[in-house]
Each structure stands twice: as structure tokens, then as C-alpha cells.
XYZ file of C-alpha atoms in Angstrom:
474
model
C -0.090 0.135 0.351
C 2.492 2.639 0.940
C 4.285 1.589 -1.867
C 1.277 2.461 -4.355
C 1.342 5.428 -2.133
C 4.483 6.920 -3.031
C 3.744 6.231 -7.458
C 0.672 8.472 -6.906
C 2.669 11.338 -4.946
C 5.201 10.980 -7.403
C 3.073 10.636 -10.858
C 1.168 13.906 -9.335
C 3.980 15.857 -9.299
C 5.498 14.740 -12.312
C 1.686 15.990 -13.864
C 1.465 19.672 -11.533
C 5.780 19.957 -12.432
C 4.533 20.230 -16.049
C 1.862 22.846 -16.073
C 4.199 25.009 -13.561
C 4.969 28.686 -14.725
C 8.802 28.606 -15.198
C 9.996 31.784 -13.636
C 12.988 33.868 -15.226
C 15.866 34.729 -13.424
C 17.826 36.158 -15.429
C 19.842 34.192 -17.670
C 20.051 33.264 -21.544
C 22.597 30.700 -21.118
C 19.376 28.150 -21.071
C 20.326 26.876 -25.119
C 16.951 24.760 -25.756
C 18.016 20.971 -26.281
C 14.110 19.464 -27.575
C 13.352 19.911 -31.528
C 15.148 20.192 -34.507
C 12.938 23.527 -35.784
C 10.794 21.854 -37.647
C 7.076 22.434 -38.278
C 6.513 18.867 -36.964
C 9.027 18.545 -35.034
C 9.802 22.843 -33.750
C 12.391 23.689 -31.056
C 10.422 24.150 -27.269
C 11.219 27.050 -25.196
C 10.931 25.408 -21.843
C 12.016 27.510 -19.613
C 12.239 32.076 -19.938
C 16.134 30.795 -20.266
C 15.312 29.257 -24.005
C 13.504 32.607 -24.805
C 16.657 35.078 -23.616
C 18.819 31.999 -25.754
C 16.562 32.881 -28.813
C 17.037 36.818 -28.322
C 20.730 36.611 -27.558
C 21.238 34.133 -30.308
C 19.090 36.413 -32.672
C 21.022 39.523 -32.029
C 23.876 37.390 -32.938
C 22.895 37.538 -36.413
C 20.430 34.708 -36.651
C 17.195 35.279 -38.373
C 15.896 31.869 -37.860
C 13.967 32.017 -40.862
C 11.153 28.861 -41.471
C 12.535 28.043 -38.343
C 9.586 26.972 -35.592
C 9.561 26.812 -32.368
C 6.681 26.069 -29.387
C 6.855 27.172 -25.195
C 5.637 24.253 -22.862
C 4.949 26.550 -20.346
C 3.936 29.585 -18.467
C 6.893 31.898 -18.281
C 7.055 35.003 -15.426
C 9.612 37.301 -16.205
C 9.873 38.684 -12.809
C 10.042 41.845 -14.168
C 13.562 42.036 -14.653
C 14.668 44.044 -17.810
C 14.735 42.105 -20.823
C 15.912 42.165 -23.994
C 13.598 41.881 -27.275
C 13.806 39.013 -29.694
C 15.067 40.968 -32.863
C 17.262 44.210 -33.768
C 17.053 46.954 -36.043
C 20.210 44.941 -37.643
C 18.594 40.672 -37.140
C 15.035 40.509 -37.551
C 13.476 37.536 -36.427
C 12.009 35.298 -39.460
C 9.900 32.563 -37.115
C 7.377 31.025 -37.015
C 6.893 31.200 -32.736
C 4.123 28.920 -31.191
C 3.673 30.303 -27.620
C 1.104 27.177 -26.853
C -1.431 28.645 -25.472
C 0.464 30.051 -22.147
C 1.434 33.530 -20.591
C 4.092 35.363 -20.549
C 3.371 37.198 -17.103
C 4.972 40.511 -15.471
C 7.472 41.998 -19.007
C 9.728 44.788 -18.893
C 9.893 45.352 -22.448
C 8.284 43.928 -25.795
C 8.757 40.025 -25.923
C 9.575 40.508 -29.520
C 11.836 43.543 -30.843
C 11.593 44.294 -34.740
C 10.412 40.968 -36.586
C 10.159 40.045 -40.643
C 7.526 38.098 -42.308
C 7.391 36.614 -39.003
C 4.632 34.779 -37.355
C 3.798 34.667 -33.662
C 0.558 32.391 -33.128
C -1.527 31.202 -29.629
C 0.472 33.954 -26.862
C -1.570 35.169 -23.904
C 0.719 38.599 -22.495
C 0.061 39.185 -19.091
C 0.865 42.612 -17.122
C 3.606 44.997 -18.265
C 5.312 47.745 -18.179
C 7.177 48.877 -21.250
C 8.608 52.813 -22.603
C 8.248 53.751 -26.302
C 7.414 49.773 -26.842
C 4.759 47.470 -26.049
C 3.992 44.490 -24.669
C 4.003 41.134 -28.326
C 5.866 43.449 -30.778
C 7.763 46.392 -31.053
C 8.396 46.677 -35.105
C 7.082 44.182 -37.560
C 8.446 44.224 -41.568
C 7.589 42.205 -44.169
C 4.250 39.930 -43.771
C 4.291 39.486 -40.484
C 1.406 37.765 -39.112
C -0.216 37.699 -35.657
C -2.256 35.282 -34.786
C -4.598 34.454 -30.987
C -2.087 36.713 -29.175
C -4.253 38.793 -26.263
C -2.654 41.217 -23.411
C -4.225 40.689 -20.066
C -3.540 42.159 -16.661
C -2.285 45.483 -16.698
C -0.403 47.213 -19.526
C 1.871 50.269 -18.011
C 3.082 51.771 -21.259
C 5.303 55.025 -21.400
C 5.773 56.974 -24.555
C 8.960 59.706 -24.762
C 9.882 59.918 -28.330
C 8.065 61.270 -30.973
C 6.659 60.053 -33.994
C 7.958 63.058 -35.941
C 8.513 66.341 -35.524
C 4.981 67.035 -35.867
C 5.519 66.048 -32.286
C 3.773 63.263 -32.275
C 3.938 60.652 -29.724
C 1.677 56.948 -30.951
C 0.993 53.737 -28.110
C 0.043 50.805 -28.321
C -1.093 47.799 -26.432
C 0.311 44.695 -28.353
C 2.033 46.241 -31.135
C 4.179 49.019 -31.101
C 4.552 49.711 -34.807
C 3.942 47.999 -38.045
C 5.797 48.998 -41.718
C 7.003 46.810 -44.423
C 4.860 45.000 -46.714
C 1.735 43.979 -45.104
C 0.235 43.223 -41.001
C -1.991 41.042 -40.013
C -3.940 40.387 -37.110
C -6.545 37.817 -36.449
C -8.355 36.270 -33.101
C -6.724 38.898 -31.050
C -7.513 40.288 -28.144
C -6.711 43.758 -25.589
C -8.500 43.270 -21.798
C -5.982 44.794 -20.428
C -6.304 47.474 -17.880
C -3.603 49.693 -20.396
C -2.473 52.600 -18.767
C -0.513 55.343 -20.760
C 1.713 58.116 -20.720
C 3.377 60.744 -22.459
C 5.660 63.687 -21.397
C 3.112 66.795 -20.814
C 2.501 69.911 -23.670
C 4.951 71.807 -25.003
C 6.321 74.665 -22.623
C 6.524 77.223 -26.366
C 2.800 76.326 -26.716
C 3.173 74.306 -29.073
C 0.123 71.819 -29.691
C 1.319 67.605 -28.462
C -0.600 64.726 -29.770
C -0.434 61.604 -28.315
C -2.152 58.193 -30.340
C -3.500 55.731 -28.860
C -4.608 52.387 -30.210
C -6.042 49.118 -28.115
C -3.747 47.172 -30.835
C -1.279 49.419 -33.031
C 0.002 52.533 -31.698
C 1.484 53.578 -36.092
C -0.005 51.642 -39.063
C 2.139 52.571 -42.379
C 1.166 49.523 -44.451
C -1.298 47.282 -44.718
C -2.636 45.980 -41.639
C -5.374 43.814 -41.975
C -7.451 43.136 -38.073
C -10.413 40.428 -38.281
C -12.543 38.359 -36.020
C -10.653 40.737 -33.159
C -11.403 42.159 -30.121
C -10.550 45.074 -28.599
C -11.857 45.156 -24.362
C -8.971 47.333 -23.360
C -10.083 49.935 -19.737
C -7.976 52.531 -20.804
C -6.054 55.352 -19.317
C -3.978 58.410 -20.955
C -2.066 60.977 -19.143
C -1.529 64.567 -19.624
C -5.734 64.366 -19.883
C -5.154 66.839 -23.120
C -4.533 62.879 -24.381
C -7.771 61.981 -26.122
C -7.236 60.433 -29.003
C -7.320 57.064 -28.389
C -8.780 54.208 -31.469
C -10.178 51.192 -29.719
C -7.959 48.956 -32.611
C -5.454 51.192 -34.004
C -3.761 55.378 -33.604
C -2.144 56.630 -36.835
C -3.185 54.716 -40.111
C -1.717 55.053 -43.309
C -3.741 53.407 -46.272
C -4.817 50.472 -46.844
C -6.055 49.400 -43.186
C -8.858 46.541 -43.082
C -11.118 46.225 -40.013
C -13.178 43.365 -40.348
C -15.435 41.176 -38.580
C -14.619 42.464 -34.666
C -16.099 44.157 -32.064
C -15.456 46.879 -29.755
C -16.196 47.575 -25.144
C -16.138 50.602 -24.275
C -13.905 51.782 -21.816
C -15.066 53.148 -18.744
C -12.180 56.157 -17.888
C -12.242 56.870 -22.189
C -15.739 57.655 -22.477
C -15.245 59.443 -26.098
C -12.580 57.278 -28.538
C -12.448 56.826 -31.539
C -14.407 53.597 -33.948
C -11.652 52.075 -35.706
C -8.474 54.529 -35.894
C -7.654 57.364 -34.122
C -6.125 59.123 -36.780
C -5.993 57.944 -40.801
C -3.958 59.484 -43.788
C -6.123 57.696 -46.134
C -8.385 55.338 -46.169
C -9.617 52.419 -43.774
C -12.682 49.911 -44.429
C -14.612 48.865 -41.692
C -16.752 46.144 -42.185
C -18.618 43.717 -40.750
C -17.957 45.328 -37.009
C -19.451 46.678 -33.792
C -19.575 48.464 -31.231
C -20.900 50.109 -27.942
C -19.910 53.136 -26.212
C -19.497 56.872 -27.405
C -17.578 57.492 -30.496
C -15.647 59.984 -32.497
C -15.575 59.090 -36.657
C -12.228 60.019 -38.118
C -11.903 60.887 -41.140
C -10.853 59.011 -43.900
C -12.815 55.696 -42.286
C -15.085 54.318 -45.040
C -17.547 51.127 -44.758
C -18.749 50.427 -48.376
C -20.643 47.791 -50.220
C -24.021 47.216 -49.575
C -22.606 43.229 -47.749
C -21.307 45.456 -44.433
C -22.894 46.064 -41.322
C -21.371 48.240 -38.659
C -23.284 49.239 -35.573
C -22.795 51.073 -32.979
C -24.859 51.696 -29.255
C -24.456 53.748 -25.831
C -23.191 51.898 -22.588
C -26.210 51.856 -21.507
C -28.873 50.498 -23.392
C -28.866 47.231 -26.258
C -31.366 49.657 -28.739
C -29.171 51.140 -31.350
C -28.985 54.444 -30.851
C -26.523 57.041 -30.756
C -25.319 59.767 -30.856
C -22.371 60.249 -33.388
C -19.516 62.883 -32.740
C -17.812 64.148 -36.025
C -14.089 64.960 -35.387
C -14.789 68.748 -35.371
C -17.343 68.056 -32.590
C -20.694 68.232 -33.788
C -23.606 65.817 -32.561
C -25.585 64.312 -34.765
C -28.772 61.989 -33.461
C -28.810 58.765 -34.966
C -32.063 56.121 -35.196
C -29.635 52.445 -36.462
C -28.979 50.783 -38.804
C -28.712 54.307 -40.744
C -26.664 55.574 -43.761
C -24.598 58.977 -43.191
C -22.507 60.387 -45.373
C -20.249 63.218 -44.804
C -17.678 64.621 -47.430
C -14.807 65.459 -44.836
C -15.352 62.353 -42.145
C -16.799 58.729 -43.185
C -20.446 57.434 -43.501
C -21.261 54.187 -42.795
C -24.218 50.896 -43.771
C -26.094 48.726 -43.080
C -28.383 46.858 -45.599
C -31.626 46.383 -43.726
C -33.440 49.229 -42.638
C -34.605 47.875 -39.182
C -34.148 48.747 -35.597
C -32.866 45.260 -33.853
C -30.940 45.422 -30.809
C -27.494 44.006 -30.416
C -29.459 41.522 -28.588
C -31.844 40.249 -30.304
C -30.273 37.224 -32.528
C -31.706 38.194 -34.977
C -28.452 40.906 -35.086
C -26.802 37.175 -36.980
C -27.963 37.578 -40.262
C -26.304 41.853 -39.885
C -23.283 40.695 -38.769
C -22.489 37.440 -40.718
C -22.620 39.077 -43.965
C -18.702 38.557 -44.315
C -19.144 35.084 -42.986
C -20.278 33.231 -39.919
C -17.863 34.603 -37.624
C -20.444 35.492 -34.975
C -22.478 34.187 -32.259
C -24.682 35.330 -29.527
C -23.279 35.299 -25.881
C -24.271 32.162 -24.308
C -21.470 31.429 -21.664
C -22.146 34.973 -20.436
C -18.702 36.211 -20.651
C -19.662 39.742 -22.940
C -22.684 40.653 -20.875
C -25.039 39.662 -23.751
C -23.504 40.700 -26.864
C -22.938 38.891 -29.198
C -19.427 37.081 -29.329
C -16.843 35.591 -32.369
C -17.311 31.834 -32.354
C -13.358 31.060 -31.440
C -14.668 32.605 -27.445
C -17.495 30.373 -27.737
C -17.371 27.141 -25.631
C -18.891 23.931 -26.368
C -22.066 24.097 -27.294
C -24.775 22.130 -26.863
C -28.438 20.533 -28.494
C -31.619 20.503 -26.080
C -34.468 18.534 -28.034
C -37.940 19.156 -26.699
C -39.780 17.560 -29.279
C -44.255 16.611 -28.755
C -47.226 15.130 -31.443
C -47.594 17.894 -32.817
C -51.249 16.638 -32.707
C -51.553 16.775 -28.873
C -49.788 19.971 -27.698
C -46.614 22.127 -28.129
C -43.639 21.811 -25.808
C -40.697 25.011 -26.041
C -37.448 25.908 -24.670
C -34.808 23.688 -27.463
C -32.430 25.106 -28.941
C -28.602 25.787 -28.046
C -26.615 26.278 -25.182
C -23.555 26.238 -23.316
C -22.453 24.025 -21.028
C -23.923 24.618 -17.593
C -27.298 26.559 -18.711
C -30.152 26.055 -17.137
C -32.422 25.803 -19.947
C -36.483 25.644 -18.790
C -38.673 23.386 -20.749
C -42.408 24.102 -20.713
C -45.410 21.695 -22.420
C -48.520 23.195 -23.516
C -51.301 20.465 -24.043
C -53.733 21.070 -27.209
C -57.601 21.075 -25.943
C -58.995 17.771 -25.792
C -54.926 16.325 -24.061
C -53.344 16.368 -20.989
C -49.700 16.341 -20.217
C -48.428 13.549 -18.272
C -44.492 13.762 -18.203
C -41.638 13.504 -20.278
C -40.033 11.073 -22.295
C -37.143 9.834 -19.140
C -40.124 9.762 -16.927
C -39.146 13.309 -14.836
C -43.394 15.065 -14.635
C -42.186 18.641 -13.929
C -44.336 21.038 -15.836
C -42.212 23.506 -16.244
C -38.847 21.466 -15.863
C -35.122 23.237 -15.382
C -32.254 21.328 -16.497
C -28.421 22.003 -16.271
C -27.325 20.955 -20.234
C -24.389 18.870 -19.490
C -24.375 17.396 -22.990
C -27.288 17.361 -26.601
C -30.171 16.057 -24.626
C -33.528 14.467 -26.194
C -36.792 15.518 -24.684
C -40.545 14.105 -25.175
C -43.575 15.904 -24.256
C -45.700 12.874 -23.428
C -49.733 13.383 -23.350
C -53.146 11.597 -23.416
C -56.333 12.826 -24.057
C -58.406 14.233 -20.820
C -62.076 14.127 -23.598
C -63.114 11.349 -25.148
C -65.947 11.318 -28.478
C -68.808 8.479 -28.187
C -70.280 7.415 -31.427
C -73.236 4.970 -30.893
C -74.535 3.375 -33.726
C -77.411 2.149 -35.766
C -76.882 -1.356 -34.633
C -76.355 -1.081 -31.437
C -72.243 -0.052 -31.410
C -69.948 2.401 -30.540
C -67.025 3.923 -31.876
C -64.481 5.959 -29.695
C -62.458 9.374 -30.386
């Protein structure tokens, strides 16, 4: 018996160690020992020292173009000074898979400069950075960011100007994108994001600060798709208030699609999509809650596009549109609005629909089947993206239609409670469900797919007596 207990204890310790958080000691001497760097057999980044070693190797001139890496545990960088992976001279060009793990307590961006790289499946939890962001400082080439997220508290300090025009910018996930293109898919910023810019110039010159929940400055073709901005943003000094829910400053060729934004408690006025754009930013298949200002150049086009806004206190699509010039225009949505100086949004069906109404999905999903209703209760009942949803189950509730009706069937999330109600027709009586339960209405907790058949019996019969003395009962 003692031997069995010892073996069980050893097994449990081994399982716990496989999921332990690895805390960085500040060294970079831990060369990885497992994997060959191929897609099928990536190099395993099993400790923070392995990650620091990768940074050192790229700095020495190894860009790892086409090489694959996989993180195997959560890392705590212990708020120690971190050297980002990739420099302006030698940019990381490989594929880094975070393995759906976390990296916490950042003191710098995990990646410095990347070029035609892919970073995916990684969550960054808590950061305190200067003149950079959490995941990456600069992207070049054709880079891809997939399933990456920000949580915890992010403190971003910016003291370097974007140009001689006294413009500053900051991003929650990426500081700046350049090169040919950047794609950000199924990403989110759900952090508390505190941004600090320099004080205003003593000479009286205007100083502008632009913040993006995802990206500070885009100078290439940037696509944000199937993503969520839900960060709680504050900007200091208070004179800085140019916040785009996804992008701070954008050039031409930017698209924000199949995404949504929720209001920041400390930032009552923000820009929908992008705070400042010098050309055109296409916004399509999106919705947002809150009061938004629209930047010059934001545009949605074609009948296959749906952009909705809703105020914080209601799911009815009625809002006040503020132009960047400060004037207010009230609309009941869906709406069509066009101005030479600002932007227009278009919703194809001229009907008022609540964002919590299931019928909204037919509008939001015109670009594909990406949105679903919030059955898990993770977005206050507003639509969520399908990648957020957990496993869904079908509850089938049926009966003989000649005897009655039943309500309550449909798609539900694990743990949802469902009320099934059986209503008999005239001449029928409810007697129970197919599994023997007789409650009506009946409340069940969803644990998987299930079928329930409401059973009825006749409560009244008609007797027909024939001329020959025989009878029939119906």
C-alpha cells in the first residue's frame, strides 16, 4: 500500500511540474535541447532562459527564417530587464507558437523587430514598458499575429516623438507596423491599459498622442480580423484623448473587419476603428458599444457591410455620432451617413434591431459565419466571436403536434439552465416526459446533447353510437 501511495505522489508531482509557471532568473544560458526546428518537430522553449537564449542568438545574426518554436509552459519574467527578440539589424523571421501559454511581468516587448514572421497562441499578462508595446515593437515584411492576447495591467510610457510634428503614439499589442503587410487575427486586448505621454510643450506648440488598443502606428497594409478590443484605457496627461479602439495612427490600405469593441470605463470618447488616418481605413462587419468619434477617412462600403454602434446603457442601437469637428448628430441605427469630411456607415436592412436580439447575427455575419450569441455570459449578452464560445450542445424538445406544443429547445452552453414547457391542446393532458420526469415547466442544467419528448394523453373522448348498437370511441 505504501509503495502505491509513493508512486501516486510521484505521478502527481510530475503532472504538476508539467504545468508549472517557470520563473526567469535573468540568465540567457539555457539553450533549448528538444526539437529540430521543423513545423512537425519545433524547437521547444521550455524555460524563460530558452527564450532569452533565442533573443541572444537573433541578436548575434541568426534570424531563424522558416524555423519553428513552441513554448511549453507559462513564463514569469519576474519584472527583470528583458532584451526583445530581434533587432533593427537582425530581425526575427521564424514562427513562434506560444502553445496557448502566458508570459507575465514584462519589462519590455517580447519581440523587438520581426520580418515576415508569425507569432501565435500567446497571452501577455501584465507589463511595464517604455517606447514599445507588449508583444512586439516593430513589424516588417509580411508578418502575422494569430490568437495573441493582452491581460492584466499594462503600463506604457512614451517619450519619443513619431515625427517633428510633436506626435506620439502607443499600442497595446504592437507599437509600430511597417514593411508590406501585417495581419492580426483572433486577437484581443482585455487589459487595463495606462498610457503616459510627455507633458505639453512649454512653448505652447500642440502635442498630440494617439493610442490604439492593438496597434500604435500602421504604415503598411494592416488587416485586423475576428478580434476584440475590450481594454480599460487611461491616458495621461488628460489633454491626450486620441484613442482608436484598434489603431492609433494609420496610413492607407487598412481594414478592420469581423470584430467588435466594448467601451472603456475611463475613456468616454474614443475613435471607432482608428484615431487618425491619412487615407482610407475600411471598417466592415463590426459593432461597438459606447460613444465614438469617427476619424477622417474611415469608410465602410458595399451592401455586404454592417457596422453597428450602441450606447453603454442599452442594447438598442441609438447613439450620438460625434464628428471630429465636435458637432453632434443623433441617429437611430441602422443608419446611412455620409460626409465629405468624415465617414459613412451602412447597414443593409433598414430596421431597428437590438444588439442582444438573435436576428442581429444575420447582419453581422454577412461576411461569413463569425459571430454567435453570448450563451456563456462573457460579454453581457452581446454577440461574441465564435472562437470565444465554448462547446455548445443541442437540447431537443419535441412532442406529438396533434396533442400539444413544447418550448425551450435550442443551442446552449455547458452549465446553462433551460426551462422546458409543455402545453397541451384542447382535449389533451400532459402526463410527463420521455425520461419519466413529470415537472412542467421543467428546469434542466445542460451537460451535453439531450432529447426530451413531452407526452400527452387525451383528457376527453367522444363516443359514437351506431344504428346497429355498436359504438366507436375517439
